[in-house]
Tab-separated table of C-alpha atoms in Angstrom:
chain	number	residue	atom	x	y	z
A	1	UNK	CA	2.353	33.321	-20.080
A	2	UNK	CA	1.263	33.293	-23.741
A	3	UNK	CA	-2.176	34.431	-24.794
A	4	UNK	CA	-4.583	31.696	-25.837
A	5	UNK	CA	-4.407	33.131	-29.374
A	6	UNK	CA	-0.753	32.032	-29.454
A	7	UNK	CA	-1.714	28.417	-28.732
A	8	UNK	CA	-2.505	25.988	-31.544
A	9	UNK	CA	-3.519	22.515	-30.409
A	10	UNK	CA	-3.517	19.720	-32.973
A	11	UNK	CA	-5.194	16.467	-32.003
A	12	UNK	CA	-5.478	12.722	-32.584
A	13	UNK	CA	-7.766	9.895	-31.487
A	14	UNK	CA	-6.014	6.605	-30.730
A	15	UNK	CA	-8.034	3.688	-32.038
A	16	UNK	CA	-8.080	0.087	-33.245
A	17	UNK	CA	-10.003	-1.093	-36.327
A	18	UNK	CA	-12.583	-2.841	-34.133
A	19	UNK	CA	-13.517	0.579	-32.710
A	20	UNK	CA	-13.089	2.606	-35.880
A	21	UNK	CA	-16.698	3.778	-36.158
A	22	UNK	CA	-16.708	4.804	-32.488
A	23	UNK	CA	-13.495	6.778	-32.978
A	24	UNK	CA	-14.846	8.484	-36.101
A	25	UNK	CA	-17.949	9.644	-34.249
A	26	UNK	CA	-15.839	10.959	-31.362
A	27	UNK	CA	-13.471	12.854	-33.672
A	28	UNK	CA	-16.353	14.393	-35.589
A	29	UNK	CA	-18.255	15.485	-32.487
A	30	UNK	CA	-15.203	17.035	-30.801
A	31	UNK	CA	-13.752	18.466	-34.041
A	32	UNK	CA	-10.490	16.578	-33.572
A	33	UNK	CA	-7.990	16.469	-36.412
A	34	UNK	CA	-7.773	12.779	-37.186
A	35	UNK	CA	-7.453	9.158	-36.186
A	36	UNK	CA	-4.327	7.270	-35.166
A	37	UNK	CA	-5.065	3.651	-36.069
A	38	UNK	CA	-3.103	0.715	-34.675
A	39	UNK	CA	-0.575	-0.072	-37.440
A	40	UNK	CA	-0.490	-3.776	-36.530
A	41	UNK	CA	-4.015	-4.657	-35.351
A	42	UNK	CA	-3.383	-8.398	-35.628
A	43	UNK	CA	-0.227	-8.171	-33.520
A	44	UNK	CA	0.057	-8.522	-29.737
A	45	UNK	CA	-1.932	-5.799	-27.895
A	46	UNK	CA	0.122	-2.617	-27.535
A	47	UNK	CA	-1.262	0.808	-26.682
A	48	UNK	CA	2.212	2.267	-27.198
A	49	UNK	CA	2.262	1.131	-30.839
A	50	UNK	CA	-0.844	3.222	-31.512
A	51	UNK	CA	0.329	6.067	-29.256
A	52	UNK	CA	3.452	6.452	-31.379
A	53	UNK	CA	1.228	7.031	-34.403
A	54	UNK	CA	-0.917	9.500	-32.438
A	55	UNK	CA	1.985	11.572	-31.118
A	56	UNK	CA	3.584	11.580	-34.577
A	57	UNK	CA	0.482	13.308	-35.944
A	58	UNK	CA	1.252	16.660	-34.316
A	59	UNK	CA	0.819	19.408	-36.914
A	60	UNK	CA	4.107	21.131	-37.889
A	61	UNK	CA	2.739	24.518	-36.841
A	62	UNK	CA	1.140	23.314	-33.591
A	63	UNK	CA	2.364	24.552	-30.210
A	64	UNK	CA	0.733	21.561	-28.485
A	65	UNK	CA	-0.722	18.183	-29.373
A	66	UNK	CA	-3.700	16.488	-27.707
A	67	UNK	CA	-4.172	12.710	-27.790
A	68	UNK	CA	-7.397	11.075	-26.619
A	69	UNK	CA	-8.390	7.420	-26.725
A	70	UNK	CA	-11.440	6.150	-28.550
A	71	UNK	CA	-13.312	4.901	-25.470
A	72	UNK	CA	-13.964	8.309	-23.894
A	73	UNK	CA	-16.648	10.932	-23.719
A	74	UNK	CA	-15.926	14.657	-23.505
A	75	UNK	CA	-17.761	17.966	-23.959
A	76	UNK	CA	-17.755	19.795	-27.294
A	77	UNK	CA	-15.751	22.539	-25.549
A	78	UNK	CA	-12.811	20.158	-25.030
A	79	UNK	CA	-10.390	21.813	-27.479
A	80	UNK	CA	-11.166	25.298	-26.160
A	81	UNK	CA	-10.621	24.237	-22.532
A	82	UNK	CA	-7.399	22.406	-23.426
A	83	UNK	CA	-6.077	25.438	-25.333
A	84	UNK	CA	-6.747	27.751	-22.387
A	85	UNK	CA	-5.024	25.332	-20.017
A	86	UNK	CA	-2.042	25.105	-22.386
A	87	UNK	CA	-1.846	28.906	-22.466
A	88	UNK	CA	-1.743	28.969	-18.682
A	89	UNK	CA	0.836	26.147	-18.418
A	90	UNK	CA	2.648	26.243	-21.795
A	91	UNK	CA	5.530	23.980	-20.736
A	92	UNK	CA	3.563	21.379	-18.780
A	93	UNK	CA	2.222	17.948	-19.674
A	94	UNK	CA	-1.506	18.227	-18.950
A	95	UNK	CA	-3.766	15.269	-18.148
A	96	UNK	CA	-7.552	15.694	-18.387
A	97	UNK	CA	-8.719	12.310	-17.056
A	98	UNK	CA	-7.635	10.496	-13.903
A	99	UNK	CA	-8.820	7.027	-12.857
A	100	UNK	CA	-10.970	6.998	-9.734
A	101	UNK	CA	-9.233	3.919	-8.268
A	102	UNK	CA	-5.556	4.863	-8.763
A	103	UNK	CA	-3.060	6.692	-6.566
A	104	UNK	CA	-3.223	9.637	-8.949
A	105	UNK	CA	-6.998	9.514	-8.612
A	106	UNK	CA	-6.617	9.675	-4.838
A	107	UNK	CA	-4.314	12.687	-5.232
A	108	UNK	CA	-6.952	14.395	-7.383
A	109	UNK	CA	-9.717	13.612	-4.875
A	110	UNK	CA	-7.601	15.054	-2.064
A	111	UNK	CA	-6.883	18.146	-4.170
A	112	UNK	CA	-10.590	18.624	-4.910
A	113	UNK	CA	-11.414	18.570	-1.204
A	114	UNK	CA	-8.616	21.085	-0.594
A	115	UNK	CA	-10.089	23.392	-3.257
A	116	UNK	CA	-7.373	22.936	-5.900
A	117	UNK	CA	-7.975	22.641	-9.645
A	118	UNK	CA	-4.670	20.975	-10.567
A	119	UNK	CA	-2.422	18.519	-8.745
A	120	UNK	CA	1.038	17.201	-9.578
A	121	UNK	CA	0.973	13.506	-10.499
A	122	UNK	CA	2.758	11.023	-8.264
A	123	UNK	CA	5.975	9.653	-9.802
A	124	UNK	CA	5.453	5.992	-8.910
A	125	UNK	CA	2.368	5.257	-10.983
A	126	UNK	CA	1.267	5.194	-14.617
A	127	UNK	CA	0.138	8.441	-16.250
A	128	UNK	CA	-3.560	8.157	-17.127
A	129	UNK	CA	-3.447	8.529	-20.907
A	130	UNK	CA	-7.085	8.791	-21.999
A	131	UNK	CA	-6.709	12.528	-22.593
A	132	UNK	CA	-3.214	14.079	-22.570
A	133	UNK	CA	-1.888	17.324	-24.038
A	134	UNK	CA	1.869	17.833	-24.497
A	135	UNK	CA	3.871	20.795	-25.770
A	136	UNK	CA	5.018	20.003	-29.304
A	137	UNK	CA	8.662	19.701	-28.265
A	138	UNK	CA	7.792	17.372	-25.407
A	139	UNK	CA	5.688	15.235	-27.735
A	140	UNK	CA	8.636	14.923	-30.121
A	141	UNK	CA	10.970	13.947	-27.282
A	142	UNK	CA	8.508	11.318	-26.043
A	143	UNK	CA	8.215	9.864	-29.549
A	144	UNK	CA	11.989	9.576	-29.754
A	145	UNK	CA	12.145	7.766	-26.399
A	146	UNK	CA	9.239	5.491	-27.252
A	147	UNK	CA	10.819	4.403	-30.521
A	148	UNK	CA	13.425	2.337	-28.661
A	149	UNK	CA	11.139	0.944	-25.954
A	150	UNK	CA	9.871	-2.616	-25.612
A	151	UNK	CA	7.058	-1.399	-23.313
A	152	UNK	CA	3.512	-1.921	-24.624
A	153	UNK	CA	1.694	0.395	-22.200
A	154	UNK	CA	1.874	4.048	-23.201
A	155	UNK	CA	0.681	5.139	-19.733
A	156	UNK	CA	3.626	3.404	-18.057
A	157	UNK	CA	6.150	4.811	-20.518
A	158	UNK	CA	4.805	8.348	-20.122
A	159	UNK	CA	5.619	8.150	-16.422
A	160	UNK	CA	9.089	6.777	-17.126
A	161	UNK	CA	9.606	9.686	-19.526
A	162	UNK	CA	8.386	12.327	-17.053
A	163	UNK	CA	10.451	10.855	-14.209
A	164	UNK	CA	13.512	11.039	-16.423
A	165	UNK	CA	12.856	14.730	-17.027
A	166	UNK	CA	12.319	15.337	-13.293
A	167	UNK	CA	8.775	16.695	-13.629
A	168	UNK	CA	5.567	14.711	-13.583
A	169	UNK	CA	2.423	15.804	-15.389
A	170	UNK	CA	-0.222	18.141	-14.021
A	171	UNK	CA	-3.554	16.393	-13.450
A	172	UNK	CA	-6.733	18.363	-14.052
A	173	UNK	CA	-8.760	17.819	-10.890
A	174	UNK	CA	-12.099	18.526	-12.604
A	175	UNK	CA	-12.237	15.739	-15.192
A	176	UNK	CA	-13.796	16.749	-18.511
A	177	UNK	CA	-12.794	13.460	-20.155
A	178	UNK	CA	-14.685	10.369	-19.024
A	179	UNK	CA	-13.962	6.705	-19.694
A	180	UNK	CA	-16.853	4.733	-21.162
A	181	UNK	CA	-17.338	0.973	-21.244
A	182	UNK	CA	-15.396	-1.759	-19.494
A	183	UNK	CA	-13.697	-3.535	-22.394
A	184	UNK	CA	-9.961	-3.109	-22.914
A	185	UNK	CA	-7.946	-3.929	-26.002
A	186	UNK	CA	-4.811	-3.570	-23.899
A	187	UNK	CA	-5.800	-6.035	-21.166
A	188	UNK	CA	-7.285	-3.863	-18.400
A	189	UNK	CA	-10.809	-5.307	-18.382
A	190	UNK	CA	-10.130	-7.101	-15.069
A	191	UNK	CA	-10.107	-3.661	-13.409
A	192	UNK	CA	-13.861	-3.499	-14.008
A	193	UNK	CA	-15.794	-0.248	-14.276
A	194	UNK	CA	-13.222	2.542	-14.537
A	195	UNK	CA	-14.412	6.129	-14.364
A	196	UNK	CA	-13.105	9.634	-13.756
A	197	UNK	CA	-12.403	10.594	-10.166
A	198	UNK	CA	-14.069	14.057	-10.396
A	199	UNK	CA	-16.425	14.178	-13.388
A	200	UNK	CA	-17.190	17.856	-13.972
A	201	UNK	CA	-19.229	19.871	-16.461
A	202	UNK	CA	-17.435	22.059	-18.977
A	203	UNK	CA	-19.114	25.126	-17.449
A	204	UNK	CA	-17.569	24.390	-14.032
A	205	UNK	CA	-14.237	23.071	-15.332
A	206	UNK	CA	-13.425	26.098	-17.489
A	207	UNK	CA	-12.974	28.667	-14.666
A	208	UNK	CA	-11.345	26.096	-12.389
A	209	UNK	CA	-8.707	25.073	-14.920
A	210	UNK	CA	-8.089	28.652	-16.056
A	211	UNK	CA	-7.728	30.224	-12.618
A	212	UNK	CA	-7.847	27.540	-9.935
A	213	UNK	CA	-5.004	26.733	-7.554
A	214	UNK	CA	-2.280	24.140	-8.108
A	215	UNK	CA	-1.462	21.579	-5.408
A	216	UNK	CA	2.154	20.672	-6.036
A	217	UNK	CA	2.685	18.421	-3.012
A	218	UNK	CA	-0.295	16.841	-1.260
A	219	UNK	CA	1.874	15.001	1.284
A	220	UNK	CA	1.019	11.386	2.035
A	221	UNK	CA	-2.047	10.224	0.128
A	222	UNK	CA	-4.742	7.826	1.380
A	223	UNK	CA	-6.167	5.570	-1.338
A	224	UNK	CA	-8.237	2.398	-1.612
A	225	UNK	CA	-7.834	-0.691	-3.731
A	226	UNK	CA	-9.907	-3.876	-3.755
A	227	UNK	CA	-11.867	-2.805	-0.678
A	228	UNK	CA	-8.891	-1.988	1.536
A	229	UNK	CA	-7.279	1.279	2.647
A	230	UNK	CA	-3.670	2.192	1.868
A	231	UNK	CA	-1.354	5.187	2.145
A	232	UNK	CA	1.101	6.425	-0.437
A	233	UNK	CA	3.994	7.837	1.572
A	234	UNK	CA	6.059	10.882	0.659
A	235	UNK	CA	9.204	9.767	-1.166
A	236	UNK	CA	7.850	6.276	-1.707
A	237	UNK	CA	9.174	6.312	-5.282
A	238	UNK	CA	12.713	5.997	-3.906
A	239	UNK	CA	12.007	2.699	-2.139
A	240	UNK	CA	13.551	-0.645	-3.087
A	241	UNK	CA	10.514	-1.565	-5.199
A	242	UNK	CA	10.618	1.773	-7.072
A	243	UNK	CA	7.545	2.845	-5.138
A	244	UNK	CA	5.191	0.288	-6.646
A	245	UNK	CA	4.458	-1.433	-3.343
A	246	UNK	CA	1.303	-0.758	-1.326
A	247	UNK	CA	1.330	0.169	2.381
A	248	UNK	CA	-1.775	-0.666	4.399
A	249	UNK	CA	-2.928	2.318	6.421
A	250	UNK	CA	-2.095	0.739	9.794
A	251	UNK	CA	1.518	0.009	8.865
A	252	UNK	CA	1.895	3.488	7.331
A	253	UNK	CA	0.544	5.412	10.337
A	254	UNK	CA	3.940	5.933	12.028
A	255	UNK	CA	5.022	7.963	8.986
A	256	UNK	CA	1.914	10.151	8.991
A	257	UNK	CA	2.062	11.851	12.362
A	258	UNK	CA	-1.091	10.021	13.443
A	259	UNK	CA	-1.541	7.047	15.732
A	260	UNK	CA	-4.012	4.211	15.721
A	261	UNK	CA	-5.356	5.761	18.904
A	262	UNK	CA	-6.199	8.929	16.953
A	263	UNK	CA	-8.102	6.861	14.409
A	264	UNK	CA	-9.964	4.828	17.031
A	265	UNK	CA	-10.910	7.947	19.024
A	266	UNK	CA	-12.242	9.640	15.892
A	267	UNK	CA	-14.224	6.540	15.011
A	268	UNK	CA	-15.688	6.341	18.501
A	269	UNK	CA	-16.697	10.000	18.474
A	270	UNK	CA	-17.894	10.520	14.906
A	271	UNK	CA	-18.730	7.295	13.056
A	272	UNK	CA	-22.515	7.271	12.394
A	273	UNK	CA	-23.850	3.800	13.315
A	274	UNK	CA	-26.937	3.952	11.072
A	275	UNK	CA	-25.004	4.854	7.925
A	276	UNK	CA	-22.280	2.360	8.827
A	277	UNK	CA	-24.916	-0.361	9.097
A	278	UNK	CA	-26.364	0.561	5.682
A	279	UNK	CA	-22.972	0.368	3.996
A	280	UNK	CA	-22.187	-2.868	5.825
A	281	UNK	CA	-25.466	-4.458	4.737
A	282	UNK	CA	-24.615	-3.753	1.118
A	283	UNK	CA	-20.874	-4.470	1.088
A	284	UNK	CA	-19.834	-5.966	4.434
A	285	UNK	CA	-18.562	-4.732	7.791
A	286	UNK	CA	-14.909	-4.820	6.739
A	287	UNK	CA	-15.521	-2.587	3.731
A	288	UNK	CA	-17.547	-0.090	5.768
A	289	UNK	CA	-14.744	0.174	8.310
A	290	UNK	CA	-12.055	0.560	5.651
A	291	UNK	CA	-14.018	3.193	3.721
A	292	UNK	CA	-14.652	5.306	6.803
A	293	UNK	CA	-11.010	5.145	7.917
A	294	UNK	CA	-9.812	5.960	4.392
A	295	UNK	CA	-12.054	9.043	4.261
A	296	UNK	CA	-10.988	10.078	7.775
A	297	UNK	CA	-7.366	10.149	6.619
A	298	UNK	CA	-8.400	11.864	3.393
A	299	UNK	CA	-10.200	14.601	5.322
A	300	UNK	CA	-7.176	15.197	7.507
A	301	UNK	CA	-4.811	15.569	4.524
A	302	UNK	CA	-7.247	17.733	2.585
A	303	UNK	CA	-7.570	20.124	5.535
A	304	UNK	CA	-3.783	20.473	5.745
A	305	UNK	CA	-3.479	20.987	1.982
A	306	UNK	CA	-6.219	23.628	2.066
A	307	UNK	CA	-4.305	25.551	4.723
A	308	UNK	CA	-1.185	25.526	2.583
A	309	UNK	CA	-3.061	26.671	-0.512
A	310	UNK	CA	-4.752	29.607	1.202
A	311	UNK	CA	-7.977	31.304	0.053
A	312	UNK	CA	-9.496	30.393	-3.296
A	313	UNK	CA	-9.407	33.001	-6.089
A	314	UNK	CA	-12.421	35.252	-5.677
A	315	UNK	CA	-13.504	34.895	-9.306
A	316	UNK	CA	-14.247	31.174	-8.844
A	317	UNK	CA	-17.782	30.842	-7.427
A	318	UNK	CA	-18.081	28.981	-4.143
A	319	UNK	CA	-20.756	26.703	-5.585
A	320	UNK	CA	-18.359	25.559	-8.333
A	321	UNK	CA	-15.833	24.454	-5.710
A	322	UNK	CA	-18.590	22.792	-3.697
A	323	UNK	CA	-19.744	20.794	-6.734
A	324	UNK	CA	-16.142	19.722	-7.395
A	325	UNK	CA	-15.817	18.433	-3.829
A	326	UNK	CA	-19.120	16.600	-4.016
A	327	UNK	CA	-18.126	14.992	-7.308
A	328	UNK	CA	-14.885	13.745	-5.763
A	329	UNK	CA	-16.615	12.279	-2.709
A	330	UNK	CA	-19.382	10.670	-4.791
A	331	UNK	CA	-16.815	8.385	-6.448
A	332	UNK	CA	-14.888	7.468	-3.277
A	333	UNK	CA	-17.019	4.515	-2.248
A	334	UNK	CA	-17.424	3.134	-5.769
A	335	UNK	CA	-13.715	3.386	-6.477
A	336	UNK	CA	-12.895	1.674	-3.199
A	337	UNK	CA	-14.994	-1.407	-3.926
A	338	UNK	CA	-13.411	-4.505	-5.452
A	339	UNK	CA	-13.977	-4.306	-9.246
A	340	UNK	CA	-16.362	-7.259	-9.297
A	341	UNK	CA	-18.651	-5.561	-6.756
A	342	UNK	CA	-18.910	-2.122	-8.375
A	343	UNK	CA	-21.911	-3.149	-10.526
A	344	UNK	CA	-23.830	-3.797	-7.275
A	345	UNK	CA	-23.711	-0.112	-6.348
A	346	UNK	CA	-26.841	1.567	-7.628
A	347	UNK	CA	-27.819	5.214	-7.033
A	348	UNK	CA	-29.046	4.532	-3.496
A	349	UNK	CA	-25.836	2.759	-2.492
A	350	UNK	CA	-23.729	5.515	-4.039
A	351	UNK	CA	-25.629	8.191	-2.099
A	352	UNK	CA	-25.294	6.242	1.138
A	353	UNK	CA	-21.557	5.722	0.677
A	354	UNK	CA	-21.105	9.429	-0.105
A	355	UNK	CA	-23.013	10.503	3.010
A	356	UNK	CA	-20.964	8.042	5.058
A	357	UNK	CA	-17.733	9.314	3.495
A	358	UNK	CA	-18.569	12.921	4.326
A	359	UNK	CA	-18.924	12.109	8.030
A	360	UNK	CA	-15.407	10.686	7.999
A	361	UNK	CA	-13.985	13.605	6.003
A	362	UNK	CA	-15.410	16.115	8.481
A	363	UNK	CA	-13.989	14.044	11.353
A	364	UNK	CA	-10.635	14.024	9.558
A	365	UNK	CA	-10.665	17.819	9.359
A	366	UNK	CA	-10.727	17.810	13.177
A	367	UNK	CA	-7.501	15.780	13.293
A	368	UNK	CA	-5.552	18.819	12.086
A	369	UNK	CA	-4.048	20.205	15.221
A	370	UNK	CA	-3.786	24.003	15.770
A	371	UNK	CA	-0.586	25.335	14.241
A	372	UNK	CA	-0.077	22.262	12.049
């Protein structure tokens, strides 16, 4: 593993002329090298068109190149944290933001609960591209592939590229890059408020990303979309729809080792009626039931993953790991809501959904049978 002094990270901010001032402020505050401006701003929306400019801006002497988008926030320590992560994983594609409502976001939430600081991205979903660092050689190879592509979404093409190389990116579980705003030049505004799955301070993220554990295979992954619970199954990417289909949790249960009876028994024994009623009053009975079941399954998988990972490194304080877990659970309810209903969730609703989620996660821990 190279020393951090051997790592030189160059950097670019992807932007469009309508956000130029915003991008300039971001680059100045984070001491990033320059802007990558859409070369055809009047043309059809294409994040890839601007990404090609950004990845082409890697400095000749750089070992790695970092690309961030203009609609993010990040700590002033961003470059230092990225450089230390690149020193630890010099050959990996590293992703520093993961959407709270995506399958990769669900993998990161599961990893946080298991006590991991990094998790391998799933192969059947886009690569969240708001903050990505690639080794210089990998960046050059991606540019070459992108040059011939008709794709307009850089996040989709990054996943195609990584799948072709047989190794998906590593997702930073503590997110130090945060998405801001709800507008989207590339057509994603219908997804509503989109935030990081585990927003984390630089002070907590630094030791986690430098020394924390890596969850390579989380197993099947519970996730929510539009108010309903789903499961991403192991090997789903090899299915007839290239893994892009969604399996409701009930239909996926036979592949998980659990039964609907297990779920119903856990609900009967552990679901808190008062909290359930509060969530239901705000967002409906169906959502409350789906959220609790989703978090039950999440707790079960996190407990299994934690067993596989073993004890956390002693130099990472317990309270840092606890804050990471709480951050992950705090976004579970919000992310699970339909996009149009997320603005209805104020601080009180968020706290109630988090408390409700924790009851299900603890119940899910109990579903791990001895010797599993």
